[in-house]
Tab-separated table of N, CA and C in Angstrom:
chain	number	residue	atom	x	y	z
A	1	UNK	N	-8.564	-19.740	-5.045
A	1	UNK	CA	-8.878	-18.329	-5.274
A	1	UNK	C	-7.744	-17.698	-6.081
A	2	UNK	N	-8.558	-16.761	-6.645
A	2	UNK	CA	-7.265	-15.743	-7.514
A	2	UNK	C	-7.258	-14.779	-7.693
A	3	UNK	N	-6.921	-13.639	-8.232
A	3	UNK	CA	-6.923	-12.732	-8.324
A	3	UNK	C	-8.427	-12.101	-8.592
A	4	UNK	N	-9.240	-12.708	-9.313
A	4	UNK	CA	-10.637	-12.493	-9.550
A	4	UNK	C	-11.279	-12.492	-8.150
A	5	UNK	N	-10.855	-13.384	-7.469
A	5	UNK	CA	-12.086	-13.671	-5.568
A	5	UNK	C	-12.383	-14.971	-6.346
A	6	UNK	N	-12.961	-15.143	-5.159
A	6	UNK	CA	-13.928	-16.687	-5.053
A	6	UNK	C	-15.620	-16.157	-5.175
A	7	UNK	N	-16.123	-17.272	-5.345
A	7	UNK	CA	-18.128	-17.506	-4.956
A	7	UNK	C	-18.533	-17.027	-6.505
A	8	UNK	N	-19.516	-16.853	-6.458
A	8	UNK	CA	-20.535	-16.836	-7.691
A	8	UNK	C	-19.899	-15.864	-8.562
A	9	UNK	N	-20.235	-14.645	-8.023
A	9	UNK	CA	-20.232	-13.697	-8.537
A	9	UNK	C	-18.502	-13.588	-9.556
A	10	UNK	N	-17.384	-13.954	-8.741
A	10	UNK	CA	-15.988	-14.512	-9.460
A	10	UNK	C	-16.181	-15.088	-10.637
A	11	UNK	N	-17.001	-16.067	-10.175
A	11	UNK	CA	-16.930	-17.716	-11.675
A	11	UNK	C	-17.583	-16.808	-12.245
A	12	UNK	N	-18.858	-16.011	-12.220
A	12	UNK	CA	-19.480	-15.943	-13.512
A	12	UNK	C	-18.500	-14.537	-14.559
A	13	UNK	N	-17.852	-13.477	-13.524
A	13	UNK	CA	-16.652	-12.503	-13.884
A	13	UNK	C	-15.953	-13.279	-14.898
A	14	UNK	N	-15.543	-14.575	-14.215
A	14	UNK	CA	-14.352	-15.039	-15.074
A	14	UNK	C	-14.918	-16.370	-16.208
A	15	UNK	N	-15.748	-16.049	-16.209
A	15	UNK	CA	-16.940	-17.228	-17.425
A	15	UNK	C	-16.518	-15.935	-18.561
A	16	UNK	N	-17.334	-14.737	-18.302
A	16	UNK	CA	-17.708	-13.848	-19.072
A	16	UNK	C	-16.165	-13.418	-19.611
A	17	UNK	N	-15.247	-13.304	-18.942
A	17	UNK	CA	-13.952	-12.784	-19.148
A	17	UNK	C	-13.139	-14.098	-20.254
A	18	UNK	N	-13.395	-14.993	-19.769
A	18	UNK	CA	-12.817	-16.466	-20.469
A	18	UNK	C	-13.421	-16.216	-21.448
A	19	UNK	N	-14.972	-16.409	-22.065
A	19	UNK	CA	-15.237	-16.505	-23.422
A	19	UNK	C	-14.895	-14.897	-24.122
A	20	UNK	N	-14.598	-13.815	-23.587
A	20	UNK	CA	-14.368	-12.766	-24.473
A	20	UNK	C	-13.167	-13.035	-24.502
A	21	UNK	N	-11.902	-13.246	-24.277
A	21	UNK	CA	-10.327	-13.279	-24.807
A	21	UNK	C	-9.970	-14.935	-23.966
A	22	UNK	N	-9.318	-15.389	-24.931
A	22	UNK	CA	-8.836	-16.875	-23.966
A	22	UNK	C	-7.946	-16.175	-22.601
A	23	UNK	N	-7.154	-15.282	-22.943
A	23	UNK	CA	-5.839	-14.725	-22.393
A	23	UNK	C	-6.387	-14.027	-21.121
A	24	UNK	N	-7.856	-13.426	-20.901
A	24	UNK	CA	-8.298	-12.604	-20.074
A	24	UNK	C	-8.248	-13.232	-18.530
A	25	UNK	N	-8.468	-14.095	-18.104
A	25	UNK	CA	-8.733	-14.498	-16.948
A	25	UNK	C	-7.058	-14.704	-16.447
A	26	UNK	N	-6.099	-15.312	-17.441
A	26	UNK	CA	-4.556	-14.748	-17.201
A	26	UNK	C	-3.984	-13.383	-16.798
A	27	UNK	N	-4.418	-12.280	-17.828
A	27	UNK	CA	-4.325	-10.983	-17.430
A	27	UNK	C	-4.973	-10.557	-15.949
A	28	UNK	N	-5.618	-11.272	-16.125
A	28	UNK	CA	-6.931	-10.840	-14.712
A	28	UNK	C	-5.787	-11.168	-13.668
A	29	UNK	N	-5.102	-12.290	-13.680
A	29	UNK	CA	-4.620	-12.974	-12.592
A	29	UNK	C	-3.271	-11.973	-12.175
A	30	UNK	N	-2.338	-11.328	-13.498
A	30	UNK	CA	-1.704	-10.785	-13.723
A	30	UNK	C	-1.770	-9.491	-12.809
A	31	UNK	N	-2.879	-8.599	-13.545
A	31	UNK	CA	-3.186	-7.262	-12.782
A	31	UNK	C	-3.206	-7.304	-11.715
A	32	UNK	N	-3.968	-8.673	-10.875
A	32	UNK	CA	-4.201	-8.464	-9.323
A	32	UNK	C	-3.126	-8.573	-8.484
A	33	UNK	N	-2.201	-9.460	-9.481
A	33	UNK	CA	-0.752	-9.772	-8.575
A	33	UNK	C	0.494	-8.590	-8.522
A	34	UNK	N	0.187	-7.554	-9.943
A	34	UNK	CA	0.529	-6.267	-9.735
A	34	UNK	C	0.361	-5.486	-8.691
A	35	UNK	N	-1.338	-5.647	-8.561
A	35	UNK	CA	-1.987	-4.438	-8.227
A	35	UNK	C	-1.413	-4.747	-6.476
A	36	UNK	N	-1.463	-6.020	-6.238
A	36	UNK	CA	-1.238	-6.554	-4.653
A	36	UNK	C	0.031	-6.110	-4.245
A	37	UNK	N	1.508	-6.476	-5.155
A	37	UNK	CA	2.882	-6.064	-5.095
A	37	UNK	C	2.785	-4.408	-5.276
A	38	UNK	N	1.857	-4.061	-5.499
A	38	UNK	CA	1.771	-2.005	-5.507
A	38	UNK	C	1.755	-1.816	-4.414
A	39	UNK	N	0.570	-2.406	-3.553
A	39	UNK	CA	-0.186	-2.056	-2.766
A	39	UNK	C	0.694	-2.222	-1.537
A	40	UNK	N	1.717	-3.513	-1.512
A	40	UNK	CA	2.539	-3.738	-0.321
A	40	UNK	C	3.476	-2.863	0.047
A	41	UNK	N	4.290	-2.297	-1.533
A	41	UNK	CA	4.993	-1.052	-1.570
A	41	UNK	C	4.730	0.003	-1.272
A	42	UNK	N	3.928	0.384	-1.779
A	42	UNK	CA	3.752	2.039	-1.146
A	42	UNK	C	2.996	2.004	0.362
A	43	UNK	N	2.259	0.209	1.108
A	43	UNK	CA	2.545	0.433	2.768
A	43	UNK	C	3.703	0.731	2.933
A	44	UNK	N	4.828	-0.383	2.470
A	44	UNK	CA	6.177	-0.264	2.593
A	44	UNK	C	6.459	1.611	2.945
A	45	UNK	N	6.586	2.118	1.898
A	45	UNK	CA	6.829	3.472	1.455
A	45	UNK	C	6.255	4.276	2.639
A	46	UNK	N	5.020	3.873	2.900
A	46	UNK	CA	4.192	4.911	3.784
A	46	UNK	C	4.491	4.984	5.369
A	47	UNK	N	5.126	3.452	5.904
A	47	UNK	CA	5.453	2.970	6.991
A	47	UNK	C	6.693	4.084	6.599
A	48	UNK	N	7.864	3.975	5.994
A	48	UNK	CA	8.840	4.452	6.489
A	48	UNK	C	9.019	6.255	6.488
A	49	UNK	N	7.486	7.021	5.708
A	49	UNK	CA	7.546	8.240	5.727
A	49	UNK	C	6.836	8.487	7.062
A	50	UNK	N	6.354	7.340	7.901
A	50	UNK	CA	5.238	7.540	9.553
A	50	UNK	C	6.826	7.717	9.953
A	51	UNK	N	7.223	6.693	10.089
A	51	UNK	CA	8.381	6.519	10.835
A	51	UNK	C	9.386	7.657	10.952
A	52	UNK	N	10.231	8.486	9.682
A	52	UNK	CA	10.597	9.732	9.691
A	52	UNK	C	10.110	10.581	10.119
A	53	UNK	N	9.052	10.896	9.626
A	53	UNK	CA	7.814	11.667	10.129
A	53	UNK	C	8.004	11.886	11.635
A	54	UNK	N	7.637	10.921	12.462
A	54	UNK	CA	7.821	10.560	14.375
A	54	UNK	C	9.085	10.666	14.498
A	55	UNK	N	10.130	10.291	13.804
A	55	UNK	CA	11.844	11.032	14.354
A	55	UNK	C	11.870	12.277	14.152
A	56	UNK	N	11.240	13.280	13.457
A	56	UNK	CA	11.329	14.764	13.222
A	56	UNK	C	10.460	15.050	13.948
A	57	UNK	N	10.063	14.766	14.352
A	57	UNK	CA	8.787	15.371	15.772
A	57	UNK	C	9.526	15.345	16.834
A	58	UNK	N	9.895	14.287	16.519
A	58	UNK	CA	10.749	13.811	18.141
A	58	UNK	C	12.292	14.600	18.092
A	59	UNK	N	12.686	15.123	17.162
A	59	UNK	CA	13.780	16.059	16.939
A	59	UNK	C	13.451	17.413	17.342
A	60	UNK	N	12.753	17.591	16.405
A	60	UNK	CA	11.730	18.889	16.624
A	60	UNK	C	11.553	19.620	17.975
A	61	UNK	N	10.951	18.325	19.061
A	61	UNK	CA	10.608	18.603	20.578
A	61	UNK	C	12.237	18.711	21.236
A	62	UNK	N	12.928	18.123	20.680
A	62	UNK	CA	13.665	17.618	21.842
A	62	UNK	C	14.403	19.381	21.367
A	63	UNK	N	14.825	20.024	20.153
A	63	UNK	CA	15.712	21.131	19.554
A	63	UNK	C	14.573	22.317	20.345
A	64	UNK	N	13.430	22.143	20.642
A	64	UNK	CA	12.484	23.510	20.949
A	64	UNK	C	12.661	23.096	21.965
A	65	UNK	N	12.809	21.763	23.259
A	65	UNK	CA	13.288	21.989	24.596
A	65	UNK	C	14.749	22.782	25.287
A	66	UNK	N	16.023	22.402	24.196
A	66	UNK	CA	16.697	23.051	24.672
A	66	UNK	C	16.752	24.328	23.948
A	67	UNK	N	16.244	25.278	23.157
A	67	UNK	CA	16.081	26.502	22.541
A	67	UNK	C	15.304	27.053	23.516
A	68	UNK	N	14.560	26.295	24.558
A	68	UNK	CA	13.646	27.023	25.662
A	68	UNK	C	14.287	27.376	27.045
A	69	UNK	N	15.244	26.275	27.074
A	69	UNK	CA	16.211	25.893	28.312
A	69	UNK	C	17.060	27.332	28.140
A	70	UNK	N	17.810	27.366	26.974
A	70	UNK	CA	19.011	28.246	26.920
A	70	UNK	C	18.602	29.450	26.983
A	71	UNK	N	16.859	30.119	26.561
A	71	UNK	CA	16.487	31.011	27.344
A	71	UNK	C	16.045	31.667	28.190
A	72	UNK	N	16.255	30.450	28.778
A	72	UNK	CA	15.818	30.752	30.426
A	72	UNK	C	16.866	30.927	31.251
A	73	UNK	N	18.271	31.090	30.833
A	73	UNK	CA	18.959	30.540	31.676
A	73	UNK	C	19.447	32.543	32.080
């Protein structure tokens, strides 16, 4: 398998892609291995803005517990 997929519908993608540019089914292979290394990054990226995200919450609660404490006192 490659960047195109597997089964019918692939081979005949990459039939049609092969006889219009020799180079196409390369590019093909190219883009997907881009598009895959994008795709891991910005999880990457997105995991660590959840993650900040849940420490400022968790800051957040803990700064509005004692801002509640000290006026109660």
């Amino acid at each position: 398998m490659d960047a195109l997929g597997s089964g019918e519908a692939a081979e005949v993608l990459r039939s049609a892609l092969g006889a219009f540019h020799p180079e196409a089914t390369a590019y093909g292979d190219e883009l997907g291995f881009c598009l895959s290394e994008t795709s891991v990054a910005l999880h990457a990226v997105a995991q660590v803005y959840d993650d900040v995200e849940t420490e400022n919450e968790e800051m957040a609660d803990r700064l509005d517990e004692i801002i509640t404490s000290l006026g109660t006192v």
